[in-house]
mmCIF file of C-alpha atoms and ligand atoms in Angstrom:
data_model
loop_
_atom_site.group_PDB
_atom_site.id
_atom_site.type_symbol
_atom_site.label_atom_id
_atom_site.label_comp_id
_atom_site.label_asym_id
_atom_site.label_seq_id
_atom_site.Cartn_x
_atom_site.Cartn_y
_atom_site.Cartn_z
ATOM 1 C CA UNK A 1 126.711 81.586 100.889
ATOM 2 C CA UNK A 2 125.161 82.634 104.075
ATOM 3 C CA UNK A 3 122.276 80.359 105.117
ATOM 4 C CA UNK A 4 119.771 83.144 105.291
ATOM 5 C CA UNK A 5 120.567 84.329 101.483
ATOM 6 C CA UNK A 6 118.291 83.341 98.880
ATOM 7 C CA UNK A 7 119.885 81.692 95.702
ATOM 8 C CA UNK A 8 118.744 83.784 92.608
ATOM 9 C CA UNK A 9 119.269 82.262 88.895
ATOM 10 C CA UNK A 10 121.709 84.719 87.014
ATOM 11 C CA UNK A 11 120.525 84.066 83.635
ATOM 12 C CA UNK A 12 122.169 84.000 80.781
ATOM 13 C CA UNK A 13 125.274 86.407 79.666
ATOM 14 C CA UNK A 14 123.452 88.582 77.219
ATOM 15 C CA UNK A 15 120.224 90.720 77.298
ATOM 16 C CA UNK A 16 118.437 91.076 74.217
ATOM 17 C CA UNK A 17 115.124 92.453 72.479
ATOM 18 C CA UNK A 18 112.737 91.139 69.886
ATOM 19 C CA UNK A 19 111.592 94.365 69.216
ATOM 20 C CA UNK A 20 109.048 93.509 66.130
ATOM 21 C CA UNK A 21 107.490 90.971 68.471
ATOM 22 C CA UNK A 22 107.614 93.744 71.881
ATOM 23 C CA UNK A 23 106.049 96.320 69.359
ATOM 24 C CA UNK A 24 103.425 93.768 68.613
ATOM 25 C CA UNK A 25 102.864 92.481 72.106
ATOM 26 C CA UNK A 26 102.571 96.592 72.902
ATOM 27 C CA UNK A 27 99.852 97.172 70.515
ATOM 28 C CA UNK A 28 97.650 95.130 73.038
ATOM 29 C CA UNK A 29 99.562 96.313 76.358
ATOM 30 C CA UNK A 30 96.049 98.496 77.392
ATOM 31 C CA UNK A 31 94.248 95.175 76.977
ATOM 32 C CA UNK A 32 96.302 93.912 79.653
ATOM 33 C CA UNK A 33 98.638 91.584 77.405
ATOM 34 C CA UNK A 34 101.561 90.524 79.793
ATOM 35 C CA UNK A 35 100.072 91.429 83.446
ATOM 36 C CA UNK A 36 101.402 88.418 85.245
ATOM 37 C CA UNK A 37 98.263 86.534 86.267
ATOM 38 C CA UNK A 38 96.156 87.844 83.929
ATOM 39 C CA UNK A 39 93.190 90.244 84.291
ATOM 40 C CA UNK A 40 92.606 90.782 87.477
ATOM 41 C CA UNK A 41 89.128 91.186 87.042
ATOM 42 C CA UNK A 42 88.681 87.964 86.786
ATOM 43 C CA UNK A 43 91.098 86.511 89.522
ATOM 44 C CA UNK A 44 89.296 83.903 91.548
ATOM 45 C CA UNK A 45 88.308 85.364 94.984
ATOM 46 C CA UNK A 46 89.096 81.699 96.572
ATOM 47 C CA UNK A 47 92.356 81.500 95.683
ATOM 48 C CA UNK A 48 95.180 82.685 97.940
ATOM 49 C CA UNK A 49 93.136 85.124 100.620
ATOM 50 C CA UNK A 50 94.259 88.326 101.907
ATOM 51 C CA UNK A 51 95.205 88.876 105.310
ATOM 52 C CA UNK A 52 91.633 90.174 106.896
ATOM 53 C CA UNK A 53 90.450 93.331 106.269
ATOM 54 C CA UNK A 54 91.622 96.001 107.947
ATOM 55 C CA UNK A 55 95.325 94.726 107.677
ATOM 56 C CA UNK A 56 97.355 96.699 104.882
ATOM 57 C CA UNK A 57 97.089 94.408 102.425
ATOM 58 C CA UNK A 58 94.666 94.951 99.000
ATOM 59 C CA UNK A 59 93.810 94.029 95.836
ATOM 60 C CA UNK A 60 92.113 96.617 93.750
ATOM 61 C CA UNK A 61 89.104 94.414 92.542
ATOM 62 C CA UNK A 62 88.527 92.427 95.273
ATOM 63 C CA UNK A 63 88.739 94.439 98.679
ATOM 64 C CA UNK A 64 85.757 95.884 100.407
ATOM 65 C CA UNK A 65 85.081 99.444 99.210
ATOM 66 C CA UNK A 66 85.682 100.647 102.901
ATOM 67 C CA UNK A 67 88.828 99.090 102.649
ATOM 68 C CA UNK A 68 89.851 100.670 99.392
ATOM 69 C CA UNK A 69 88.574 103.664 100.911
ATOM 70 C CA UNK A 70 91.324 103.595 104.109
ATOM 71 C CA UNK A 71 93.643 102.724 101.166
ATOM 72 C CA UNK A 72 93.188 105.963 99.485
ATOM 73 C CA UNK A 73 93.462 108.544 102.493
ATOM 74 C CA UNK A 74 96.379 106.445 103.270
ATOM 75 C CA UNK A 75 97.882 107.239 99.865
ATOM 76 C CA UNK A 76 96.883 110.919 99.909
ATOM 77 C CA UNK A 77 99.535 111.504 102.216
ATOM 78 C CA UNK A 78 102.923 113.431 101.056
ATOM 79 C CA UNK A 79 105.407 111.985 100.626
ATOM 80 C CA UNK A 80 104.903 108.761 99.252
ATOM 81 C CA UNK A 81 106.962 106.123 97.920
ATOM 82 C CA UNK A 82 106.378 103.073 95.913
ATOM 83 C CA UNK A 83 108.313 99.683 95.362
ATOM 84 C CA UNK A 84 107.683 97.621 92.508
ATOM 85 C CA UNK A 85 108.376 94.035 93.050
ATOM 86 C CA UNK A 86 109.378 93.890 96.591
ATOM 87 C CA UNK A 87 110.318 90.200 96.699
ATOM 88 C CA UNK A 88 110.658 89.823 99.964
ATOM 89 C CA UNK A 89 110.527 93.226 101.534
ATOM 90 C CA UNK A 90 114.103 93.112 102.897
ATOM 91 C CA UNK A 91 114.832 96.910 101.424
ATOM 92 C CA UNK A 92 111.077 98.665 101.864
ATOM 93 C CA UNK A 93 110.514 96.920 105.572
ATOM 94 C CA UNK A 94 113.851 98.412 106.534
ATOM 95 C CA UNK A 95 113.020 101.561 104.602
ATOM 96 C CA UNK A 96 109.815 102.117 106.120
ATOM 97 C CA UNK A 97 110.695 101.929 109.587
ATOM 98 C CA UNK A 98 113.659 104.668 109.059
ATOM 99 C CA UNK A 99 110.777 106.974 107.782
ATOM 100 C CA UNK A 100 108.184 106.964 109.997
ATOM 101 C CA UNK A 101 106.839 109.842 108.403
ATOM 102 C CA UNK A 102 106.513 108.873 104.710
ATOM 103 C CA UNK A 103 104.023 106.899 103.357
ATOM 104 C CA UNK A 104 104.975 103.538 100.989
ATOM 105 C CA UNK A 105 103.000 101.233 98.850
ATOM 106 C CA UNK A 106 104.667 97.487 97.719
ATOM 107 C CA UNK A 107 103.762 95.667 95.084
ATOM 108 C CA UNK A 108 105.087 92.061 94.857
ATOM 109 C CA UNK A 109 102.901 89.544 92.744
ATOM 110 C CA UNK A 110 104.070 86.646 94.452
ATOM 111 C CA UNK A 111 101.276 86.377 97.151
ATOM 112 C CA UNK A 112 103.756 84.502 99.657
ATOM 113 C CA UNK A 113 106.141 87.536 99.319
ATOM 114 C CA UNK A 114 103.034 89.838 99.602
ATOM 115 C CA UNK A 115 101.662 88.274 102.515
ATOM 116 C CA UNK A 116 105.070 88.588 103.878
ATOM 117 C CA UNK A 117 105.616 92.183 103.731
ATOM 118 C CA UNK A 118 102.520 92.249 105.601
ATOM 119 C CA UNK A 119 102.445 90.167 108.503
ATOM 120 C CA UNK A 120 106.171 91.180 109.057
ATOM 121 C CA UNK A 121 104.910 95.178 108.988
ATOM 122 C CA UNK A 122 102.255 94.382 111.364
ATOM 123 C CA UNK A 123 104.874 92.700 113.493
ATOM 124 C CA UNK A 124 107.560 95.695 113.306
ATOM 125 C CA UNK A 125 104.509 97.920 113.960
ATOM 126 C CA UNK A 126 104.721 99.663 110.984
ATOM 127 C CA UNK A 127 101.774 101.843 110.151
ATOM 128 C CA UNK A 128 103.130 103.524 107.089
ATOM 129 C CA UNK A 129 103.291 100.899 104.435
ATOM 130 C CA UNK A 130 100.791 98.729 102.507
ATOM 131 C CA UNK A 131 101.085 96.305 99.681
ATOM 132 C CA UNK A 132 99.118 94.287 96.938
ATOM 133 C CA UNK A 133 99.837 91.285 95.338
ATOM 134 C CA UNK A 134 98.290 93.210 92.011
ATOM 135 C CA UNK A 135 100.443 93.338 89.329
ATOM 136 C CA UNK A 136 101.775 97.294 89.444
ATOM 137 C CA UNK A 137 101.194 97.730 85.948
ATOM 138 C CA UNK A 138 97.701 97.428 86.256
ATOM 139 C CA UNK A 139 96.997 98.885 89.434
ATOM 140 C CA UNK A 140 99.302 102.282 89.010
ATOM 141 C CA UNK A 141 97.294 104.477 86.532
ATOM 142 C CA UNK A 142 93.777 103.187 88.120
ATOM 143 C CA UNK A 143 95.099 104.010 91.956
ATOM 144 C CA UNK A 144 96.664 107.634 92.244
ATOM 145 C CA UNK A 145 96.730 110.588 90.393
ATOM 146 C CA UNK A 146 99.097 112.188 87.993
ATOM 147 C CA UNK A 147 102.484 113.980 90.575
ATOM 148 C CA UNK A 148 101.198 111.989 93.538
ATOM 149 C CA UNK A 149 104.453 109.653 93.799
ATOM 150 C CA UNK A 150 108.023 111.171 95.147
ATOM 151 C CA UNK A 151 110.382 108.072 94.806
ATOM 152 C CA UNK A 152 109.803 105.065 92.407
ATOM 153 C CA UNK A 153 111.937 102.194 93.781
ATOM 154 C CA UNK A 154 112.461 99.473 90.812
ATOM 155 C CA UNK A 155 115.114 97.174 92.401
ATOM 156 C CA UNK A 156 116.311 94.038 90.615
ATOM 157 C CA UNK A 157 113.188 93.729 88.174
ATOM 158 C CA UNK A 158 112.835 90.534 86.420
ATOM 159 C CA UNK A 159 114.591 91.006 82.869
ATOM 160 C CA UNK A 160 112.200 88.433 81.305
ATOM 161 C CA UNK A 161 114.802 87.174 78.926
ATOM 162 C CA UNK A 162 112.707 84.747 76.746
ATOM 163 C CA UNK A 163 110.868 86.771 73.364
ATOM 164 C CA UNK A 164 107.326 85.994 74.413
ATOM 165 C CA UNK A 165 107.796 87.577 77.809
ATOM 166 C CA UNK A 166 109.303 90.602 76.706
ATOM 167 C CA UNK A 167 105.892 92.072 77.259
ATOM 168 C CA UNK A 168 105.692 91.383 80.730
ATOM 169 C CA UNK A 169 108.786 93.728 81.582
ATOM 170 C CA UNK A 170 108.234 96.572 83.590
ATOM 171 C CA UNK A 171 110.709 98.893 81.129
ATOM 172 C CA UNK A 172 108.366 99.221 78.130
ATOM 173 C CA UNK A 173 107.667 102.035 76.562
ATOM 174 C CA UNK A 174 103.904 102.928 77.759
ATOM 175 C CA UNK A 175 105.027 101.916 81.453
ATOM 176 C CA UNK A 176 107.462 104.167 81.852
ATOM 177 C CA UNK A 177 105.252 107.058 80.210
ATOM 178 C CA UNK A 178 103.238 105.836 83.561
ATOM 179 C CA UNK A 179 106.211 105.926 85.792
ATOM 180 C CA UNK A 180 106.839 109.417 83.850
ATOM 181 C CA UNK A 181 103.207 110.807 84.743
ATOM 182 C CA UNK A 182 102.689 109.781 88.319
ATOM 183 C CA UNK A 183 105.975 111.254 89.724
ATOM 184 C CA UNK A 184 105.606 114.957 91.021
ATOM 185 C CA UNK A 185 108.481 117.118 89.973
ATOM 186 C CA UNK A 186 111.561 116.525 90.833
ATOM 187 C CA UNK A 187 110.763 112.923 92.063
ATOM 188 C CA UNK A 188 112.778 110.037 91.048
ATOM 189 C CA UNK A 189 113.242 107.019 89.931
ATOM 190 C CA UNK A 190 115.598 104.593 91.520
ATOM 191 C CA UNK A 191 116.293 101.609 89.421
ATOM 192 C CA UNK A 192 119.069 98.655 89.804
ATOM 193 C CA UNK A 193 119.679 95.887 87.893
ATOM 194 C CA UNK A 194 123.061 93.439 87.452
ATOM 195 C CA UNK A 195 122.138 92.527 83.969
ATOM 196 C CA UNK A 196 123.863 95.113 81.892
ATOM 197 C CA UNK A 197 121.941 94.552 78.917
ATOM 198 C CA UNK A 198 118.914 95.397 80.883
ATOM 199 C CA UNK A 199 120.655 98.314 82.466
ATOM 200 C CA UNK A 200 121.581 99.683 79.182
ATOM 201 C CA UNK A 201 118.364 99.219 77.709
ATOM 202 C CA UNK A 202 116.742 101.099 80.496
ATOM 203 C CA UNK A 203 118.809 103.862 80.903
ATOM 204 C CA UNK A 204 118.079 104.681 76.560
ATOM 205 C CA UNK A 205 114.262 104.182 77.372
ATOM 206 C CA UNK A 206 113.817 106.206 80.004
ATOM 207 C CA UNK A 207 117.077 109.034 78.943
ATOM 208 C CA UNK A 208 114.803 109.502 75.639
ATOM 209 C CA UNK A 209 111.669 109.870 77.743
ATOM 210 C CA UNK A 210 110.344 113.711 77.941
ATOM 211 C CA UNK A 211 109.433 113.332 81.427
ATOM 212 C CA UNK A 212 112.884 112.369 82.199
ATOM 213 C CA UNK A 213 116.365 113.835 83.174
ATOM 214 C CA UNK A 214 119.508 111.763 82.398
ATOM 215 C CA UNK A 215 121.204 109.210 85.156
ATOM 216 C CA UNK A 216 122.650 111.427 88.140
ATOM 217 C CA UNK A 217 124.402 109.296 90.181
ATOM 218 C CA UNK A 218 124.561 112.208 93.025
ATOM 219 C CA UNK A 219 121.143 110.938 94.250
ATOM 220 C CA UNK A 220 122.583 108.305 95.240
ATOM 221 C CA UNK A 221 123.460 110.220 98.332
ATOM 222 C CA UNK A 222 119.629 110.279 99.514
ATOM 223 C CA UNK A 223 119.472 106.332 99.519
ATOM 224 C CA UNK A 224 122.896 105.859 101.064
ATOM 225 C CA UNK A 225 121.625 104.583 103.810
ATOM 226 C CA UNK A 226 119.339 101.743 102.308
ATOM 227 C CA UNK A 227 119.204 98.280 103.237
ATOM 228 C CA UNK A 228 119.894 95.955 100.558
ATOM 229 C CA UNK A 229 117.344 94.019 98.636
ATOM 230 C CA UNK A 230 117.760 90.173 98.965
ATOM 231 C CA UNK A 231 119.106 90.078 95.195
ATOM 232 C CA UNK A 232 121.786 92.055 96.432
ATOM 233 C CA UNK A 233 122.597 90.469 99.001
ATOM 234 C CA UNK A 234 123.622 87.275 96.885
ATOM 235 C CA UNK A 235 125.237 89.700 94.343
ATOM 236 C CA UNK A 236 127.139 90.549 97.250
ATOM 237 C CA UNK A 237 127.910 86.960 98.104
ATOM 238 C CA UNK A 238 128.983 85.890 94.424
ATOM 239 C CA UNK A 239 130.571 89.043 93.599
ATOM 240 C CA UNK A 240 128.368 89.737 91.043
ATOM 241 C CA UNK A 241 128.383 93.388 89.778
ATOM 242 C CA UNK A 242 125.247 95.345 89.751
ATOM 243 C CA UNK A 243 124.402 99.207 88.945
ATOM 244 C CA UNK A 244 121.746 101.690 90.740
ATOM 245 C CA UNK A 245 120.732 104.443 88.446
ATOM 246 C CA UNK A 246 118.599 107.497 89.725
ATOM 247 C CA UNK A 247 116.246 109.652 87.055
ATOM 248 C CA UNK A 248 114.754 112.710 88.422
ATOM 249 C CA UNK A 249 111.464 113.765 86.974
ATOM 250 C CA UNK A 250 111.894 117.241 84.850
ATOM 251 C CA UNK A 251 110.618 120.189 86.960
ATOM 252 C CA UNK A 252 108.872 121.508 83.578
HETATM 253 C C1 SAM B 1 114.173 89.597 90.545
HETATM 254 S S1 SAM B 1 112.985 89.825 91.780
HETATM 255 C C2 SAM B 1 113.746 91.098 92.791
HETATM 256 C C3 SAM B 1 113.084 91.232 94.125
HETATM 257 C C4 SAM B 1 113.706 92.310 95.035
HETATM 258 N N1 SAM B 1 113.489 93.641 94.487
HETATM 259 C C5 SAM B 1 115.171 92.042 95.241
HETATM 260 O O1 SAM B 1 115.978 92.805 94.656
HETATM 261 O O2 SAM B 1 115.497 91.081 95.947
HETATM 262 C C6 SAM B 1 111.690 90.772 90.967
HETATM 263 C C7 SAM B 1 110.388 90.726 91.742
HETATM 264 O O3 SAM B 1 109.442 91.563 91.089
HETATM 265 C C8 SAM B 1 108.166 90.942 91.137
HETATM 266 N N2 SAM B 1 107.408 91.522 90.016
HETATM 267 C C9 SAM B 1 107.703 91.366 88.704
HETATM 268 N N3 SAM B 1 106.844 92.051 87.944
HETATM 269 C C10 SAM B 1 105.983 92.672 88.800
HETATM 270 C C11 SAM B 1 104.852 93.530 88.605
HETATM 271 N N4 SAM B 1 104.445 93.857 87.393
HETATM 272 N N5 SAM B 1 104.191 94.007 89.697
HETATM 273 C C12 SAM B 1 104.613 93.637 90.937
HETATM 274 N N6 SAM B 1 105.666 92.820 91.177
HETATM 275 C C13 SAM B 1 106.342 92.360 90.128
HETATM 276 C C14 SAM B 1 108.482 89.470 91.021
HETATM 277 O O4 SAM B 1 107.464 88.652 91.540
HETATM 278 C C15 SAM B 1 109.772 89.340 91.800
HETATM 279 O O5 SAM B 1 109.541 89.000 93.152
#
């Protein structure tokens, strides 16, 4: 294992669902049941500080209004990309920098990672790319506007194996109708995972989704030239298979 590799936990060998207790956690999922730290609205201000205002760091209910402000002309810009659950920013840091002229948004709810991502844009010079310790799920449908979003990058997401976390998943049903609404036409969603349970169970949830076209792995050709996250990295290391799957948004 090279020294600079993270170790990851592979979890166990199968992947499954509770889905009585997911369709009950989901009856509450608009109340915020599952955001990882709970509501946001009432995060403590004192705990874990952003980097000062103006850096490119937020969090939607406790920046300065100017600040939120620079956030959203920086977000009206086309084309713009989001990463959800950046870890630590080894794919959108590298990403960023190859395309100067797009516009990209992290979210990572570890604040370390955040805070990361941050200090190590403002260090590569990298005017293009904010981030929020937020948790996306939250932040998403309150932040942009329906066809605002060209690539969703989902790499790696936690599969949350144990029952009563199900809900925190980011492959539920009303988060992908988010995923669904906020990519313009044609955009996509880039997903990878290396547990195939999860795989499996994302590519029926978001193949049976209107907004969605089935897994074309010829758009794999646009992202050939990504760096690889830190999770597969040690994938690489142990040999452990993973899959990327690509879903473009219907036209219509
Ligand atoms: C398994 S790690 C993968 C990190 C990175 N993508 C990689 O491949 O190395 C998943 C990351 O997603 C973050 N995360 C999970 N749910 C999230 C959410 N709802 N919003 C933002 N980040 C989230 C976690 O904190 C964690 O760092």
């Amino acid at each position: 294992m090279s020294p600079t590799t993270p170790m990851y936990r592979v979890g166990p060998g199968h992947f499954e669902t509770d889905e009585a207790r997911l369709q009950k956690a989901l009856e509450r999922y608009h109340e915020g049941k599952g955001l990882i730290g709970g509501d946001p609205r009432r995060r403590p201000r004192w705990l874990h500080p952003l980097p000062p205002e103006p850096a490119r760091a937020f969090r939607l209910h406790q920046s300065s209004p100017e600040h939120l402000q620079r956030l959203q002309t920086f977000l009206h810009h086309r084309p713009l990309e989001i990463e959800i659950g950046s870890g630590r920013g080894d794919f959108i840091l590298d990403w960023a920098a190859r395309h100067p002229r797009r516009h990209f948004l992290a979210f990572e709810v570890k604040y370390k990672l955040m805070r990361r991502i941050v200090l190590k844009a403002e260090k590569q010079g990298l005017g293009n790319l904010w981030a929020t310790d937020d948790d996306a799920r939250y932040d998403l449908p309150r932040l942009l506007p329906p066809a605002s979003v060209s690539v969703f990058h989902i790499l790696f997401p936690d599969p949350w194996w144990k029952p009563k976390h199900q809900a925190r998943r980011l492959f539920v049903p009303p988060f992908v109708d988010v995923l669904g609404l906020l990519l313009e036409p044609g955009g996509i969603l880039r997903v990878a995972t290396d547990v195939p349970g999860y795989g499996d169970y994302i590519v029926e949830l978001v193949e049976g989704h209107p907004d969605f076209l089935p897994h074309d792995p010829a758009l794999a050709e646009r992202f050939a030239d990504a760096a690889p996250t830190s999770r597969q990295a040690f994938c690489d290391e142990i040999g452990r298979p993973y899959t990327y799957y690509f879903f473009a948004k219907r036209s219509s």
